[in-house]
mmCIF file of C-alpha atoms in Angstrom:
data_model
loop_
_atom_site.group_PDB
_atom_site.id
_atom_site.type_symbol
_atom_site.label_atom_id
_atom_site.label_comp_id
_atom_site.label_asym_id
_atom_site.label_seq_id
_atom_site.Cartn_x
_atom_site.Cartn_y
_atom_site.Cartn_z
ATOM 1 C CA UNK A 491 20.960 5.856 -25.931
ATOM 2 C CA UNK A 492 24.006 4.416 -24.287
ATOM 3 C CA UNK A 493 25.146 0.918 -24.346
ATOM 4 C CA UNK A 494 24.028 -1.519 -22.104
ATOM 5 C CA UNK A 495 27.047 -3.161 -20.381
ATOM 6 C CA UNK A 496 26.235 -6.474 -19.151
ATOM 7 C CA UNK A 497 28.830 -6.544 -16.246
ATOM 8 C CA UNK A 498 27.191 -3.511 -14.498
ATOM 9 C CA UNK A 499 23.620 -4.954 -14.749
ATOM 10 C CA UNK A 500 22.728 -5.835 -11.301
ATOM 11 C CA UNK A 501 22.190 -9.366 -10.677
ATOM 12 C CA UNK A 502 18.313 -9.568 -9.687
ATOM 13 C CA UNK A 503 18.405 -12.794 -7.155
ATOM 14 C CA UNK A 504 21.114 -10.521 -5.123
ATOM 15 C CA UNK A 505 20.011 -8.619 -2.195
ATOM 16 C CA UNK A 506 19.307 -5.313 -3.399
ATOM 17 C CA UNK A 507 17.052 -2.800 -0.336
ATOM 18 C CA UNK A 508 18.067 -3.997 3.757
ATOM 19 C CA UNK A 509 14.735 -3.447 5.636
ATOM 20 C CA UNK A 510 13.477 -3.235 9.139
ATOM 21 C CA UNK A 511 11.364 -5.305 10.284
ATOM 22 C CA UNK A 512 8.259 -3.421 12.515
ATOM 23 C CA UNK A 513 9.277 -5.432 15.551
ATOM 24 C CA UNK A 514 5.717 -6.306 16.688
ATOM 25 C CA UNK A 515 6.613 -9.287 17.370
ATOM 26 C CA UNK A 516 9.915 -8.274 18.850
ATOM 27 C CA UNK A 517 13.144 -6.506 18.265
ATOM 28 C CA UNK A 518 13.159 -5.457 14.788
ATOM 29 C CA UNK A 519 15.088 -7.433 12.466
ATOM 30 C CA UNK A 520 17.198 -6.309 9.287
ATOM 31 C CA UNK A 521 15.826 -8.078 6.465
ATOM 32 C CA UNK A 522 17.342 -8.176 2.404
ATOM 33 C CA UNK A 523 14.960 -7.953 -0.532
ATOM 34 C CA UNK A 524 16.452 -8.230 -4.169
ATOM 35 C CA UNK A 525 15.028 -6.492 -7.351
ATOM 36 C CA UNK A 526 13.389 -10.185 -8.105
ATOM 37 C CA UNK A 527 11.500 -10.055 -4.479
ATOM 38 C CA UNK A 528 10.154 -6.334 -4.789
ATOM 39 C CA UNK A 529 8.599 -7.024 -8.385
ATOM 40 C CA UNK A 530 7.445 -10.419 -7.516
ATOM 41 C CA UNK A 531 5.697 -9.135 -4.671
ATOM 42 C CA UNK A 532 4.276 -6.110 -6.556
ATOM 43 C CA UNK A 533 3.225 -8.311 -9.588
ATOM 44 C CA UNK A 534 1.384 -10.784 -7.197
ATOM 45 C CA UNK A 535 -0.511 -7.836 -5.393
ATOM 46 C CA UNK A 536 -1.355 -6.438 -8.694
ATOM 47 C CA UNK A 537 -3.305 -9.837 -9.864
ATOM 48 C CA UNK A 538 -4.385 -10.605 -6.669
ATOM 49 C CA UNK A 539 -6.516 -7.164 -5.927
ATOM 50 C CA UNK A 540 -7.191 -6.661 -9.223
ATOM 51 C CA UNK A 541 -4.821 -3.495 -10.240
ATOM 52 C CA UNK A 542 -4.992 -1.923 -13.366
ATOM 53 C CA UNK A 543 -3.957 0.938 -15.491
ATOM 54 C CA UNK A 544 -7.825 2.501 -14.394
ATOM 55 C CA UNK A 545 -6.849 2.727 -10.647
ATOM 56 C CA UNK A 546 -6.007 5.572 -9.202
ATOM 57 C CA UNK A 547 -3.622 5.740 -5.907
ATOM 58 C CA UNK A 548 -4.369 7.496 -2.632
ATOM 59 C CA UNK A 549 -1.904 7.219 0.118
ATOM 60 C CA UNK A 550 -1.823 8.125 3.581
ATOM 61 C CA UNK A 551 1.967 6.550 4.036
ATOM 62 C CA UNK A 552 5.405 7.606 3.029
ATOM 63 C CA UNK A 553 7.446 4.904 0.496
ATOM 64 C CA UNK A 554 10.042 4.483 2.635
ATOM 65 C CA UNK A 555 8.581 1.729 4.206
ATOM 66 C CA UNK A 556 8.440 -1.691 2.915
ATOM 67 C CA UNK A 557 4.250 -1.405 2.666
ATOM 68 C CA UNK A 558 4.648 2.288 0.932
ATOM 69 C CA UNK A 559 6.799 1.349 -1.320
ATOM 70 C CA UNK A 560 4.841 -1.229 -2.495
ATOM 71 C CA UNK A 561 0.999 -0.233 -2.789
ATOM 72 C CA UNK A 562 1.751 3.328 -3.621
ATOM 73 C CA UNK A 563 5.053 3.093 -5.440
ATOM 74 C CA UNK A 564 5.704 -0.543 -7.136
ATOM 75 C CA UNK A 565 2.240 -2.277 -7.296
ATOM 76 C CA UNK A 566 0.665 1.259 -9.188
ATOM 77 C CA UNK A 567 3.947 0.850 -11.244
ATOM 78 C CA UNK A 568 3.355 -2.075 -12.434
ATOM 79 C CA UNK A 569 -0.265 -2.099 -13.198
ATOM 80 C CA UNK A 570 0.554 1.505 -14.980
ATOM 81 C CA UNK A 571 -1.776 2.681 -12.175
ATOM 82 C CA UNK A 572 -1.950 6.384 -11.083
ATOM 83 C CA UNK A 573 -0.861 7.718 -7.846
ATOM 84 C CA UNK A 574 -1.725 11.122 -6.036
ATOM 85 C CA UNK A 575 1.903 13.106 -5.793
ATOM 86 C CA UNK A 576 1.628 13.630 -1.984
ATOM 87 C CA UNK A 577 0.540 12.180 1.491
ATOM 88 C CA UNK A 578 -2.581 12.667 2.747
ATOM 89 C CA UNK A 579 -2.844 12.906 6.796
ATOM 90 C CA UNK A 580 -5.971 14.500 7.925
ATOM 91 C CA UNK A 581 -9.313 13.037 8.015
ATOM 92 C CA UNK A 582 -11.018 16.012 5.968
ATOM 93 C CA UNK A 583 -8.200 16.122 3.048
ATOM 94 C CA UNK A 584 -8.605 12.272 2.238
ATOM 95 C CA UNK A 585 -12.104 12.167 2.218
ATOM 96 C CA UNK A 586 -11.794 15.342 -0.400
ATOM 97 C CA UNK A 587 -8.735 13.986 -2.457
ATOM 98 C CA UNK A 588 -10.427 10.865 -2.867
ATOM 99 C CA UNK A 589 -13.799 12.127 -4.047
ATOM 100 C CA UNK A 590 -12.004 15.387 -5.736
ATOM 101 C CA UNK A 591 -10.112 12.614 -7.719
ATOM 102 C CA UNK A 592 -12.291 9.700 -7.669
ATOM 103 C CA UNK A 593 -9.342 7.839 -6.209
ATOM 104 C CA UNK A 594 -10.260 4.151 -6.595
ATOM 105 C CA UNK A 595 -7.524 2.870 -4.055
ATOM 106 C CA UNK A 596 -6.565 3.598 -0.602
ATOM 107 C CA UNK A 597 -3.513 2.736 1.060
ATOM 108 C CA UNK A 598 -3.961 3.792 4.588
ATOM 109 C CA UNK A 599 -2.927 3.049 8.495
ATOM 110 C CA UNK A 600 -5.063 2.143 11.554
ATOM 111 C CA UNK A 601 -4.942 5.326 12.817
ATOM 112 C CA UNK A 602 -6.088 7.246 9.919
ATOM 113 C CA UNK A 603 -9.282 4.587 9.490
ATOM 114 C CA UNK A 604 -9.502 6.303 13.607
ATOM 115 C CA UNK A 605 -9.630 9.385 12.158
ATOM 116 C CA UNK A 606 -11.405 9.082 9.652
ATOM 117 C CA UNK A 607 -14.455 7.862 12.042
ATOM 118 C CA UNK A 608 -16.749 10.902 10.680
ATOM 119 C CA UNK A 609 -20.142 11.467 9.667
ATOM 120 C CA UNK A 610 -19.470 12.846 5.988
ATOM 121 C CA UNK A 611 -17.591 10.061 5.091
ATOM 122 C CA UNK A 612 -18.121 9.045 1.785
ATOM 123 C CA UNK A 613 -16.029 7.514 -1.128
ATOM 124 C CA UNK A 614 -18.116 6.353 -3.655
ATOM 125 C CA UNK A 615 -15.106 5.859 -6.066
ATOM 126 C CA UNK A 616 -13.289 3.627 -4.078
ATOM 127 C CA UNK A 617 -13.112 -0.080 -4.614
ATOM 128 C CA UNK A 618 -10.724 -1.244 -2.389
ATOM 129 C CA UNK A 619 -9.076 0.052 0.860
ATOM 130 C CA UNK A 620 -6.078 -0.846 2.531
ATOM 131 C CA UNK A 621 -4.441 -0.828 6.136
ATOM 132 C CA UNK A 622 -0.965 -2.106 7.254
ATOM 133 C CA UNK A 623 1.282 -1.487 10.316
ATOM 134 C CA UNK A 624 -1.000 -2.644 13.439
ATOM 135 C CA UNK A 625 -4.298 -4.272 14.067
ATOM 136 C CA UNK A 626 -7.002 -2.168 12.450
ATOM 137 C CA UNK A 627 -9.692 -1.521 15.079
ATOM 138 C CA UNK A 628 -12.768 -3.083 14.445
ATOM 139 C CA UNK A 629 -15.432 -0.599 15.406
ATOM 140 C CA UNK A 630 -12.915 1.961 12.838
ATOM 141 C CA UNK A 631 -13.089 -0.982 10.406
ATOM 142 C CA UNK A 632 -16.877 -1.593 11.015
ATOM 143 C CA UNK A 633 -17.740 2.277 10.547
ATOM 144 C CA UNK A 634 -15.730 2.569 7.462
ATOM 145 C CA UNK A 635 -17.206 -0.073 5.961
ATOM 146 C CA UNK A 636 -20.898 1.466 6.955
ATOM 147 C CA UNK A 637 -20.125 4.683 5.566
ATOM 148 C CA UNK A 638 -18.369 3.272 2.180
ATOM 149 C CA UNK A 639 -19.399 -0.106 1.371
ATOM 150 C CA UNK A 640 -15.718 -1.142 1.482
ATOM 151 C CA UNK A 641 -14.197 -3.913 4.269
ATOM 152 C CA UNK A 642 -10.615 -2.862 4.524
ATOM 153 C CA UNK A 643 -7.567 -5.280 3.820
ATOM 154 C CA UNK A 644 -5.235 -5.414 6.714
ATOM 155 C CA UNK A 645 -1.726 -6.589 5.222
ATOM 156 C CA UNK A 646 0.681 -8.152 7.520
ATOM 157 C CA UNK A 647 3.926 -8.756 8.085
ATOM 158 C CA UNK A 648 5.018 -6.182 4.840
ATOM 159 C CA UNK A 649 9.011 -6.809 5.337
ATOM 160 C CA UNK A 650 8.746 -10.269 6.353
ATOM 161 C CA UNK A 651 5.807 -11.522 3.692
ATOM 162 C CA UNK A 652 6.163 -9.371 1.149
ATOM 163 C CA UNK A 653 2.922 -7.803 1.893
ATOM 164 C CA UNK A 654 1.095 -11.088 0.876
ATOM 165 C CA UNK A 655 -0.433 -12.303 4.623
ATOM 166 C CA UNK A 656 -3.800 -10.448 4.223
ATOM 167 C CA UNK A 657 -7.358 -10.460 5.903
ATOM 168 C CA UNK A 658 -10.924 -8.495 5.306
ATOM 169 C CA UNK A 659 -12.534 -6.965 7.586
ATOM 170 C CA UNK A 660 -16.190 -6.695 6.421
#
């Protein structure tokens, strides 16, 4: 193993990823987050739903956005969670991933909780669902929740708050 050299360790309080924010409420603004932020973050999210190395991941977004990268890449990361290897899209191939797998976590968007408005729904291994990126419907929320026994957490804000400003819909 190499040596560590301490003058190319990157300062963790220093701005580290640049960021969009969605513009929702507006023109979308750059925003900085430094190694320090992103763990934070992910270390809070882990306590506060109750992540652990028994979860497993199912995603519906890519990690290139602020709320990707941090409930399917950092949060699972630091809870020594399990994540699926790809991105789910389709109504059909979630519902089957997640019982195939007995996922235990969904990280999702408002318009796959539309699509996923179907009879067969059914998750039985999933304890906790979330949706970011836009108001969640409530008649999508209210059917999900019907078929699975789950309310979904809507995050908001995931540049901005670090993906802490939450609600339940159930």
């Amino acid at each position: 193993m190499a040596d560590i050299i301490p003058e190319e360790i990157r300062n963790p309080d220093e701005p580290f990823l640049l960021l969009f924010t969605g513009g929702s409420t507006g023109k979308p603004k750059v925003w900085s987050k430094s190694p320090r932020n992103l763990f934070s973050e992910a270390f809070y999210l882990k306590e506060k739903f109750a992540i652990s190395e028994k979860d497993l991941f199912v995603s519906t977004v890519p990690p290139y956005h602020i709320y990707g990268l941090l409930f399917s890449v950092l949060v699972p990361f630091v809870a020594h969670a399990k994540v699926l290897p790809d991105i789910y899209t389709f109504p059909q191939e979630i519902i089957s991933t997640i019982n195939k797998h007995k996922a235990t976590v969904l990280v999702s968007v408002p318009i796959h909780y539309r699509a996923l408005k179907v009879n067969n729904l059914s998750a039985p291994s999933l304890k906790i669902a979330f949706s970011s990126s836009g108001v969640l419907n409530r008649s999508d929320a209210i059917h999900f929740q019907k078929k699975t026994g789950l309310g979904i957490t809507e995050i908001y804000g995931s540049t901005e708050t670090g993906c802490i400003a939450s609600r339940s819909i159930s």
